[in-house]
Amino acid sequence: MAEKRLTSNLPEEIMEEILYNLPIKSVLRFKCVSKSWLSTISSKTFIKDHLKRSIAEDEEKPGLKVLTNRKILFNYVKPAARLSYSIGSFSLCKNPKITPTLYDIPIQNVGFMHIIGSCNGLILIMIEGKLVLWNPSTRIYRVIPSPSFNEAIFLHDGPFHVRYGFGYDESNDDYKVICIKDTNYFPEPYHYETRMYSSKTNSWKKFDNCEKHLHGTHDGILVNGRLHWLVQYNRSTGSRDIVSLDLAEEKYQTFSHGVEYSSGVVSLVELGGYLGLMNLMSGADVNVWVMKEYGVTESWTKVWTLSNFIDQLPRKCVGDIGKLKPLCWSKNGDISIAFGQYVVVCNGKNVLRKSRVGSVFEHRIQPIVYVESLVSA
């Protein structure tokens, strides 16, 4: 009777407005209130609108002091007799110690796990050689069939390399996975074979091969509906370009990142919806750039340098420079950085907050940012 009174006394528009403003955990609980609420919450329109509002709400906030809907997802090694991986998440908060939420992994008996990327609350992970699309909020997952390649191409001596990318084609309402295989990493010549997976058809298709020599085996970085990879350094031009793949148009484009650096490891990162680049060298020489206006080379700006904050960081952070990863950047200049077990939020001058992720084995790897959602692949 209480449920009937609750749902019958509320106009549908007001009921939906209330649900739109609730966190995912509450929305999932309210599926049990009535059949009408279950129908509303399960509809594609509600799921898309709730996601859009969640993203917009975080984007409108001035900095990284409180991100209500975005969380950090990470996988880590459990201290067991043999290596065993698990997954956890936490919100950026003001507490000095963060207690993460730990998840049951979709596929058990995990010997190896790799987080490839996130998009709209969905996570693409590799678990013991299987590709899995998983929503940590709803616990719903899908095992993706393996792509088929012409194995004869990969008989050349030397290791073959695999790169993945994951993103959303909004124009076709389709989540897509890119898989790129190559045999010759160095020296040239090199050869790629590419496949694209569609969640709509639950199948792979042959896709145009990238004509550029890609750098390393990094997974594609999703920004602005496009996946991005660094190109191998060109000694003749002295530059390292970026290849982007538009998931809607299914076309490649190459552009220069316009960032000058002398040496060290360089990689692309996604920072709060912005395309970023990190240059990690020895000691305290770590720099992070952001493309403030997508597609405009001149908008690349250095937003963080480790040496500016080295005296304000815990000693443990300094020892974990090799595990450093930028997580999110805000227009007001705040940036969050992961150092092993620590998450540090900085602005242009000072460290704003240092938090330690508790109850996690120290060999934590691959932290990524994701937004909670009701989306299913």
mmCIF file with all atom_site columns, N, CA, C and O in Angstrom, residues 24-69:
data_model
loop_
_atom_site.group_PDB
_atom_site.id
_atom_site.type_symbol
_atom_site.label_atom_id
_atom_site.label_alt_id
_atom_site.label_comp_id
_atom_site.label_asym_id
_atom_site.label_entity_id
_atom_site.label_seq_id
_atom_site.pdbx_PDB_ins_code
_atom_site.Cartn_x
_atom_site.Cartn_y
_atom_site.Cartn_z
_atom_site.occupancy
_atom_site.B_iso_or_equiv
_atom_site.pdbx_formal_charge
_atom_site.auth_seq_id
_atom_site.auth_comp_id
_atom_site.auth_asym_id
_atom_site.auth_atom_id
_atom_site.pdbx_PDB_model_num
ATOM 1   N N  . ILE A 1 24 ? 23.673 6.433  -8.513  1.00 0.00 ? 24 ILE A N  1
ATOM 2   C CA . ILE A 1 24 ? 23.378 5.134  -9.114  1.00 0.00 ? 24 ILE A CA 1
ATOM 3   C C  . ILE A 1 24 ? 22.942 4.110  -8.070  1.00 0.00 ? 24 ILE A C  1
ATOM 4   O O  . ILE A 1 24 ? 21.989 3.354  -8.289  1.00 0.00 ? 24 ILE A O  1
ATOM 5   N N  . LYS A 1 25 ? 23.607 4.093  -6.937  1.00 0.00 ? 25 LYS A N  1
ATOM 6   C CA . LYS A 1 25 ? 23.280 3.101  -5.910  1.00 0.00 ? 25 LYS A CA 1
ATOM 7   C C  . LYS A 1 25 ? 21.827 3.209  -5.476  1.00 0.00 ? 25 LYS A C  1
ATOM 8   O O  . LYS A 1 25 ? 21.119 2.206  -5.312  1.00 0.00 ? 25 LYS A O  1
ATOM 9   N N  . SER A 1 26 ? 21.344 4.448  -5.312  1.00 0.00 ? 26 SER A N  1
ATOM 10  C CA . SER A 1 26 ? 19.947 4.655  -4.906  1.00 0.00 ? 26 SER A CA 1
ATOM 11  C C  . SER A 1 26 ? 18.989 4.294  -6.030  1.00 0.00 ? 26 SER A C  1
ATOM 12  O O  . SER A 1 26 ? 17.940 3.677  -5.799  1.00 0.00 ? 26 SER A O  1
ATOM 13  N N  . VAL A 1 27 ? 19.329 4.682  -7.256  1.00 0.00 ? 27 VAL A N  1
ATOM 14  C CA . VAL A 1 27 ? 18.465 4.385  -8.403  1.00 0.00 ? 27 VAL A CA 1
ATOM 15  C C  . VAL A 1 27 ? 18.275 2.879  -8.558  1.00 0.00 ? 27 VAL A C  1
ATOM 16  O O  . VAL A 1 27 ? 17.162 2.398  -8.803  1.00 0.00 ? 27 VAL A O  1
ATOM 17  N N  . LEU A 1 28 ? 19.346 2.128  -8.397  1.00 0.00 ? 28 LEU A N  1
ATOM 18  C CA . LEU A 1 28 ? 19.249 0.668  -8.519  1.00 0.00 ? 28 LEU A CA 1
ATOM 19  C C  . LEU A 1 28 ? 18.342 0.087  -7.440  1.00 0.00 ? 28 LEU A C  1
ATOM 20  O O  . LEU A 1 28 ? 17.571 -0.849 -7.701  1.00 0.00 ? 28 LEU A O  1
ATOM 21  N N  . ARG A 1 29 ? 18.395 0.626  -6.237  1.00 0.00 ? 29 ARG A N  1
ATOM 22  C CA . ARG A 1 29 ? 17.520 0.136  -5.166  1.00 0.00 ? 29 ARG A CA 1
ATOM 23  C C  . ARG A 1 29 ? 16.061 0.413  -5.476  1.00 0.00 ? 29 ARG A C  1
ATOM 24  O O  . ARG A 1 29 ? 15.179 -0.402 -5.194  1.00 0.00 ? 29 ARG A O  1
ATOM 25  N N  . PHE A 1 30 ? 15.802 1.575  -6.086  1.00 0.00 ? 30 PHE A N  1
ATOM 26  C CA . PHE A 1 30 ? 14.423 1.984  -6.348  1.00 0.00 ? 30 PHE A CA 1
ATOM 27  C C  . PHE A 1 30 ? 13.783 1.224  -7.502  1.00 0.00 ? 30 PHE A C  1
ATOM 28  O O  . PHE A 1 30 ? 12.606 1.416  -7.796  1.00 0.00 ? 30 PHE A O  1
ATOM 29  N N  . LYS A 1 31 ? 14.530 0.364  -8.169  1.00 0.00 ? 31 LYS A N  1
ATOM 30  C CA . LYS A 1 31 ? 13.921 -0.504 -9.172  1.00 0.00 ? 31 LYS A CA 1
ATOM 31  C C  . LYS A 1 31 ? 12.865 -1.409 -8.547  1.00 0.00 ? 31 LYS A C  1
ATOM 32  O O  . LYS A 1 31 ? 11.944 -1.868 -9.216  1.00 0.00 ? 31 LYS A O  1
ATOM 33  N N  . CYS A 1 32 ? 13.019 -1.663 -7.241  1.00 0.00 ? 32 CYS A N  1
ATOM 34  C CA . CYS A 1 32 ? 12.122 -2.587 -6.545  1.00 0.00 ? 32 CYS A CA 1
ATOM 35  C C  . CYS A 1 32 ? 10.864 -1.906 -6.002  1.00 0.00 ? 32 CYS A C  1
ATOM 36  O O  . CYS A 1 32 ? 9.987  -2.574 -5.444  1.00 0.00 ? 32 CYS A O  1
ATOM 37  N N  . VAL A 1 33 ? 10.752 -0.591 -6.147  1.00 0.00 ? 33 VAL A N  1
ATOM 38  C CA . VAL A 1 33 ? 9.612  0.134  -5.570  1.00 0.00 ? 33 VAL A CA 1
ATOM 39  C C  . VAL A 1 33 ? 8.309  -0.271 -6.251  1.00 0.00 ? 33 VAL A C  1
ATOM 40  O O  . VAL A 1 33 ? 7.305  -0.554 -5.593  1.00 0.00 ? 33 VAL A O  1
ATOM 41  N N  . SER A 1 34 ? 8.321  -0.282 -7.575  1.00 0.00 ? 34 SER A N  1
ATOM 42  C CA . SER A 1 34 ? 7.098  -0.635 -8.308  1.00 0.00 ? 34 SER A CA 1
ATOM 43  C C  . SER A 1 34 ? 7.467  -1.006 -9.739  1.00 0.00 ? 34 SER A C  1
ATOM 44  O O  . SER A 1 34 ? 8.585  -0.762 -10.201 1.00 0.00 ? 34 SER A O  1
ATOM 45  N N  . LYS A 1 35 ? 6.508  -1.581 -10.445 1.00 0.00 ? 35 LYS A N  1
ATOM 46  C CA . LYS A 1 35 ? 6.733  -1.948 -11.839 1.00 0.00 ? 35 LYS A CA 1
ATOM 47  C C  . LYS A 1 35 ? 6.958  -0.710 -12.705 1.00 0.00 ? 35 LYS A C  1
ATOM 48  O O  . LYS A 1 35 ? 7.753  -0.730 -13.653 1.00 0.00 ? 35 LYS A O  1
ATOM 49  N N  . SER A 1 36 ? 6.257  0.376  -12.380 1.00 0.00 ? 36 SER A N  1
ATOM 50  C CA . SER A 1 36 ? 6.409  1.599  -13.182 1.00 0.00 ? 36 SER A CA 1
ATOM 51  C C  . SER A 1 36 ? 7.799  2.201  -12.989 1.00 0.00 ? 36 SER A C  1
ATOM 52  O O  . SER A 1 36 ? 8.413  2.686  -13.948 1.00 0.00 ? 36 SER A O  1
ATOM 53  N N  . TRP A 1 37 ? 8.314  2.174  -11.759 1.00 0.00 ? 37 TRP A N  1
ATOM 54  C CA . TRP A 1 37 ? 9.662  2.684  -11.504 1.00 0.00 ? 37 TRP A CA 1
ATOM 55  C C  . TRP A 1 37 ? 10.695 1.792  -12.197 1.00 0.00 ? 37 TRP A C  1
ATOM 56  O O  . TRP A 1 37 ? 11.666 2.293  -12.761 1.00 0.00 ? 37 TRP A O  1
ATOM 57  N N  . LEU A 1 38 ? 10.499 0.486  -12.137 1.00 0.00 ? 38 LEU A N  1
ATOM 58  C CA . LEU A 1 38 ? 11.409 -0.424 -12.819 1.00 0.00 ? 38 LEU A CA 1
ATOM 59  C C  . LEU A 1 38 ? 11.428 -0.153 -14.317 1.00 0.00 ? 38 LEU A C  1
ATOM 60  O O  . LEU A 1 38 ? 12.486 -0.116 -14.943 1.00 0.00 ? 38 LEU A O  1
ATOM 61  N N  . SER A 1 39 ? 10.238 0.072  -14.891 1.00 0.00 ? 39 SER A N  1
ATOM 62  C CA . SER A 1 39 ? 10.136 0.348  -16.324 1.00 0.00 ? 39 SER A CA 1
ATOM 63  C C  . SER A 1 39 ? 10.844 1.647  -16.678 1.00 0.00 ? 39 SER A C  1
ATOM 64  O O  . SER A 1 39 ? 11.568 1.731  -17.678 1.00 0.00 ? 39 SER A O  1
ATOM 65  N N  . THR A 1 40 ? 10.638 2.681  -15.848 1.00 0.00 ? 40 THR A N  1
ATOM 66  C CA . THR A 1 40 ? 11.267 3.985  -16.097 1.00 0.00 ? 40 THR A CA 1
ATOM 67  C C  . THR A 1 40 ? 12.780 3.895  -16.015 1.00 0.00 ? 40 THR A C  1
ATOM 68  O O  . THR A 1 40 ? 13.503 4.345  -16.914 1.00 0.00 ? 40 THR A O  1
ATOM 69  N N  . ILE A 1 41 ? 13.276 3.297  -14.938 1.00 0.00 ? 41 ILE A N  1
ATOM 70  C CA . ILE A 1 41 ? 14.721 3.232  -14.710 1.00 0.00 ? 41 ILE A CA 1
ATOM 71  C C  . ILE A 1 41 ? 15.412 2.360  -15.750 1.00 0.00 ? 41 ILE A C  1
ATOM 72  O O  . ILE A 1 41 ? 16.573 2.594  -16.107 1.00 0.00 ? 41 ILE A O  1
ATOM 73  N N  . SER A 1 42 ? 14.723 1.367  -16.280 1.00 0.00 ? 42 SER A N  1
ATOM 74  C CA . SER A 1 42 ? 15.317 0.442  -17.244 1.00 0.00 ? 42 SER A CA 1
ATOM 75  C C  . SER A 1 42 ? 15.248 0.942  -18.680 1.00 0.00 ? 42 SER A C  1
ATOM 76  O O  . SER A 1 42 ? 15.858 0.339  -19.575 1.00 0.00 ? 42 SER A O  1
ATOM 77  N N  . SER A 1 43 ? 14.524 2.029  -18.907 1.00 0.00 ? 43 SER A N  1
ATOM 78  C CA . SER A 1 43 ? 14.356 2.524  -20.275 1.00 0.00 ? 43 SER A CA 1
ATOM 79  C C  . SER A 1 43 ? 15.653 3.148  -20.797 1.00 0.00 ? 43 SER A C  1
ATOM 80  O O  . SER A 1 43 ? 16.436 3.734  -20.055 1.00 0.00 ? 43 SER A O  1
ATOM 81  N N  . LYS A 1 44 ? 15.882 3.027  -22.107 1.00 0.00 ? 44 LYS A N  1
ATOM 82  C CA . LYS A 1 44 ? 17.084 3.592  -22.722 1.00 0.00 ? 44 LYS A CA 1
ATOM 83  C C  . LYS A 1 44 ? 17.148 5.104  -22.559 1.00 0.00 ? 44 LYS A C  1
ATOM 84  O O  . LYS A 1 44 ? 18.223 5.678  -22.358 1.00 0.00 ? 44 LYS A O  1
ATOM 85  N N  . THR A 1 45 ? 15.981 5.746  -22.641 1.00 0.00 ? 45 THR A N  1
ATOM 86  C CA . THR A 1 45 ? 15.941 7.207  -22.516 1.00 0.00 ? 45 THR A CA 1
ATOM 87  C C  . THR A 1 45 ? 16.414 7.639  -21.138 1.00 0.00 ? 45 THR A C  1
ATOM 88  O O  . THR A 1 45 ? 17.235 8.562  -21.003 1.00 0.00 ? 45 THR A O  1
ATOM 89  N N  . PHE A 1 46 ? 15.907 6.982  -20.093 1.00 0.00 ? 46 PHE A N  1
ATOM 90  C CA . PHE A 1 46 ? 16.304 7.341  -18.741 1.00 0.00 ? 46 PHE A CA 1
ATOM 91  C C  . PHE A 1 46 ? 17.794 7.084  -18.520 1.00 0.00 ? 46 PHE A C  1
ATOM 92  O O  . PHE A 1 46 ? 18.509 7.914  -17.938 1.00 0.00 ? 46 PHE A O  1
ATOM 93  N N  . ILE A 1 47 ? 18.284 5.944  -18.986 1.00 0.00 ? 47 ILE A N  1
ATOM 94  C CA . ILE A 1 47 ? 19.695 5.595  -18.799 1.00 0.00 ? 47 ILE A CA 1
ATOM 95  C C  . ILE A 1 47 ? 20.607 6.622  -19.452 1.00 0.00 ? 47 ILE A C  1
ATOM 96  O O  . ILE A 1 47 ? 21.591 7.075  -18.864 1.00 0.00 ? 47 ILE A O  1
ATOM 97  N N  . LYS A 1 48 ? 20.271 7.034  -20.678 1.00 0.00 ? 48 LYS A N  1
ATOM 98  C CA . LYS A 1 48 ? 21.090 8.033  -21.382 1.00 0.00 ? 48 LYS A CA 1
ATOM 99  C C  . LYS A 1 48 ? 21.012 9.396  -20.708 1.00 0.00 ? 48 LYS A C  1
ATOM 100 O O  . LYS A 1 48 ? 22.039 10.071 -20.523 1.00 0.00 ? 48 LYS A O  1
ATOM 101 N N  . ASP A 1 49 ? 19.799 9.821  -20.319 1.00 0.00 ? 49 ASP A N  1
ATOM 102 C CA . ASP A 1 49 ? 19.643 11.141 -19.696 1.00 0.00 ? 49 ASP A CA 1
ATOM 103 C C  . ASP A 1 49 ? 20.305 11.194 -18.323 1.00 0.00 ? 49 ASP A C  1
ATOM 104 O O  . ASP A 1 49 ? 20.900 12.209 -17.946 1.00 0.00 ? 49 ASP A O  1
ATOM 105 N N  . HIS A 1 50 ? 20.223 10.106 -17.567 1.00 0.00 ? 50 HIS A N  1
ATOM 106 C CA . HIS A 1 50 ? 20.872 10.069 -16.247 1.00 0.00 ? 50 HIS A CA 1
ATOM 107 C C  . HIS A 1 50 ? 22.390 10.178 -16.399 1.00 0.00 ? 50 HIS A C  1
ATOM 108 O O  . HIS A 1 50 ? 23.054 10.894 -15.642 1.00 0.00 ? 50 HIS A O  1
ATOM 109 N N  . LEU A 1 51 ? 22.933 9.501  -17.403 1.00 0.00 ? 51 LEU A N  1
ATOM 110 C CA . LEU A 1 51 ? 24.368 9.568  -17.669 1.00 0.00 ? 51 LEU A CA 1
ATOM 111 C C  . LEU A 1 51 ? 24.784 10.985 -18.053 1.00 0.00 ? 51 LEU A C  1
ATOM 112 O O  . LEU A 1 51 ? 25.778 11.514 -17.531 1.00 0.00 ? 51 LEU A O  1
ATOM 113 N N  . LYS A 1 52 ? 24.026 11.621 -18.954 1.00 0.00 ? 52 LYS A N  1
ATOM 114 C CA . LYS A 1 52 ? 24.355 12.979 -19.392 1.00 0.00 ? 52 LYS A CA 1
ATOM 115 C C  . LYS A 1 52 ? 24.342 13.951 -18.216 1.00 0.00 ? 52 LYS A C  1
ATOM 116 O O  . LYS A 1 52 ? 25.216 14.815 -18.095 1.00 0.00 ? 52 LYS A O  1
ATOM 117 N N  . ARG A 1 53 ? 23.360 13.809 -17.333 1.00 0.00 ? 53 ARG A N  1
ATOM 118 C CA . ARG A 1 53 ? 23.276 14.702 -16.176 1.00 0.00 ? 53 ARG A CA 1
ATOM 119 C C  . ARG A 1 53 ? 24.431 14.457 -15.210 1.00 0.00 ? 53 ARG A C  1
ATOM 120 O O  . ARG A 1 53 ? 24.961 15.395 -14.626 1.00 0.00 ? 53 ARG A O  1
ATOM 121 N N  . SER A 1 54 ? 24.807 13.205 -15.047 1.00 0.00 ? 54 SER A N  1
ATOM 122 C CA . SER A 1 54 ? 25.915 12.879 -14.153 1.00 0.00 ? 54 SER A CA 1
ATOM 123 C C  . SER A 1 54 ? 27.218 13.501 -14.655 1.00 0.00 ? 54 SER A C  1
ATOM 124 O O  . SER A 1 54 ? 27.984 14.082 -13.877 1.00 0.00 ? 54 SER A O  1
ATOM 125 N N  . ILE A 1 55 ? 27.465 13.390 -15.954 1.00 0.00 ? 55 ILE A N  1
ATOM 126 C CA . ILE A 1 55 ? 28.678 13.961 -16.538 1.00 0.00 ? 55 ILE A CA 1
ATOM 127 C C  . ILE A 1 55 ? 28.652 15.483 -16.445 1.00 0.00 ? 55 ILE A C  1
ATOM 128 O O  . ILE A 1 55 ? 29.639 16.117 -16.055 1.00 0.00 ? 55 ILE A O  1
ATOM 129 N N  . ALA A 1 56 ? 27.507 16.089 -16.786 1.00 0.00 ? 56 ALA A N  1
ATOM 130 C CA . ALA A 1 56 ? 27.383 17.545 -16.755 1.00 0.00 ? 56 ALA A CA 1
ATOM 131 C C  . ALA A 1 56 ? 27.556 18.081 -15.343 1.00 0.00 ? 56 ALA A C  1
ATOM 132 O O  . ALA A 1 56 ? 28.173 19.128 -15.127 1.00 0.00 ? 56 ALA A O  1
ATOM 133 N N  . GLU A 1 57 ? 27.030 17.370 -14.351 1.00 0.00 ? 57 GLU A N  1
ATOM 134 C CA . GLU A 1 57 ? 27.124 17.816 -12.956 1.00 0.00 ? 57 GLU A CA 1
ATOM 135 C C  . GLU A 1 57 ? 28.572 17.919 -12.512 1.00 0.00 ? 57 GLU A C  1
ATOM 136 O O  . GLU A 1 57 ? 28.976 18.888 -11.860 1.00 0.00 ? 57 GLU A O  1
ATOM 137 N N  . ASP A 1 58 ? 29.394 16.927 -12.870 1.00 0.00 ? 58 ASP A N  1
ATOM 138 C CA . ASP A 1 58 ? 30.802 16.967 -12.497 1.00 0.00 ? 58 ASP A CA 1
ATOM 139 C C  . ASP A 1 58 ? 31.561 18.035 -13.278 1.00 0.00 ? 58 ASP A C  1
ATOM 140 O O  . ASP A 1 58 ? 32.451 18.692 -12.739 1.00 0.00 ? 58 ASP A O  1
ATOM 141 N N  . GLU A 1 59 ? 31.211 18.223 -14.560 1.00 0.00 ? 59 GLU A N  1
ATOM 142 C CA . GLU A 1 59 ? 31.918 19.198 -15.384 1.00 0.00 ? 59 GLU A CA 1
ATOM 143 C C  . GLU A 1 59 ? 31.660 20.632 -14.924 1.00 0.00 ? 59 GLU A C  1
ATOM 144 O O  . GLU A 1 59 ? 32.488 21.516 -15.116 1.00 0.00 ? 59 GLU A O  1
ATOM 145 N N  . GLU A 1 60 ? 30.495 20.862 -14.308 1.00 0.00 ? 60 GLU A N  1
ATOM 146 C CA . GLU A 1 60 ? 30.151 22.210 -13.859 1.00 0.00 ? 60 GLU A CA 1
ATOM 147 C C  . GLU A 1 60 ? 30.840 22.594 -12.548 1.00 0.00 ? 60 GLU A C  1
ATOM 148 O O  . GLU A 1 60 ? 30.854 23.759 -12.170 1.00 0.00 ? 60 GLU A O  1
ATOM 149 N N  . LYS A 1 61 ? 31.424 21.639 -11.859 1.00 0.00 ? 61 LYS A N  1
ATOM 150 C CA . LYS A 1 61 ? 32.086 21.934 -10.583 1.00 0.00 ? 61 LYS A CA 1
ATOM 151 C C  . LYS A 1 61 ? 33.427 22.594 -10.841 1.00 0.00 ? 61 LYS A C  1
ATOM 152 O O  . LYS A 1 61 ? 34.107 22.288 -11.822 1.00 0.00 ? 61 LYS A O  1
ATOM 153 N N  . PRO A 1 62 ? 33.859 23.489 -9.944  1.00 0.00 ? 62 PRO A N  1
ATOM 154 C CA . PRO A 1 62 ? 35.056 24.292 -10.209 1.00 0.00 ? 62 PRO A CA 1
ATOM 155 C C  . PRO A 1 62 ? 36.371 23.530 -10.184 1.00 0.00 ? 62 PRO A C  1
ATOM 156 O O  . PRO A 1 62 ? 37.330 23.928 -10.796 1.00 0.00 ? 62 PRO A O  1
ATOM 157 N N  . GLY A 1 63 ? 36.468 22.430 -9.453  1.00 0.00 ? 63 GLY A N  1
ATOM 158 C CA . GLY A 1 63 ? 37.740 21.715 -9.363  1.00 0.00 ? 63 GLY A CA 1
ATOM 159 C C  . GLY A 1 63 ? 37.546 20.260 -9.016  1.00 0.00 ? 63 GLY A C  1
ATOM 160 O O  . GLY A 1 63 ? 36.477 19.691 -9.198  1.00 0.00 ? 63 GLY A O  1
ATOM 161 N N  . LEU A 1 64 ? 38.615 19.650 -8.510  1.00 0.00 ? 64 LEU A N  1
ATOM 162 C CA . LEU A 1 64 ? 38.594 18.216 -8.231  1.00 0.00 ? 64 LEU A CA 1
ATOM 163 C C  . LEU A 1 64 ? 38.414 17.922 -6.747  1.00 0.00 ? 64 LEU A C  1
ATOM 164 O O  . LEU A 1 64 ? 38.689 16.827 -6.285  1.00 0.00 ? 64 LEU A O  1
ATOM 165 N N  . LYS A 1 65 ? 37.936 18.928 -5.987  1.00 0.00 ? 65 LYS A N  1
ATOM 166 C CA . LYS A 1 65 ? 37.785 18.714 -4.553  1.00 0.00 ? 65 LYS A CA 1
ATOM 167 C C  . LYS A 1 65 ? 36.675 17.715 -4.262  1.00 0.00 ? 65 LYS A C  1
ATOM 168 O O  . LYS A 1 65 ? 36.772 16.923 -3.336  1.00 0.00 ? 65 LYS A O  1
ATOM 169 N N  . VAL A 1 66 ? 35.613 17.753 -5.041  1.00 0.00 ? 66 VAL A N  1
ATOM 170 C CA . VAL A 1 66 ? 34.531 16.789 -4.880  1.00 0.00 ? 66 VAL A CA 1
ATOM 171 C C  . VAL A 1 66 ? 34.020 16.399 -6.264  1.00 0.00 ? 66 VAL A C  1
ATOM 172 O O  . VAL A 1 66 ? 33.483 17.231 -6.982  1.00 0.00 ? 66 VAL A O  1
ATOM 173 N N  . LEU A 1 67 ? 34.213 15.143 -6.617  1.00 0.00 ? 67 LEU A N  1
ATOM 174 C CA . LEU A 1 67 ? 33.624 14.613 -7.848  1.00 0.00 ? 67 LEU A CA 1
ATOM 175 C C  . LEU A 1 67 ? 32.605 13.566 -7.430  1.00 0.00 ? 67 LEU A C  1
ATOM 176 O O  . LEU A 1 67 ? 32.955 12.478 -6.979  1.00 0.00 ? 67 LEU A O  1
ATOM 177 N N  . THR A 1 68 ? 31.336 13.906 -7.548  1.00 0.00 ? 68 THR A N  1
ATOM 178 C CA . THR A 1 68 ? 30.271 13.036 -7.041  1.00 0.00 ? 68 THR A CA 1
ATOM 179 C C  . THR A 1 68 ? 30.132 11.766 -7.856  1.00 0.00 ? 68 THR A C  1
ATOM 180 O O  . THR A 1 68 ? 29.945 10.671 -7.305  1.00 0.00 ? 68 THR A O  1
ATOM 181 N N  . ASN A 1 69 ? 30.207 11.886 -9.167  1.00 0.00 ? 69 ASN A N  1
ATOM 182 C CA . ASN A 1 69 ? 29.855 10.756 -10.032 1.00 0.00 ? 69 ASN A CA 1
ATOM 183 C C  . ASN A 1 69 ? 31.054 10.046 -10.642 1.00 0.00 ? 69 ASN A C  1
ATOM 184 O O  . ASN A 1 69 ? 30.934 8.916  -11.080 1.00 0.00 ? 69 ASN A O  1
#
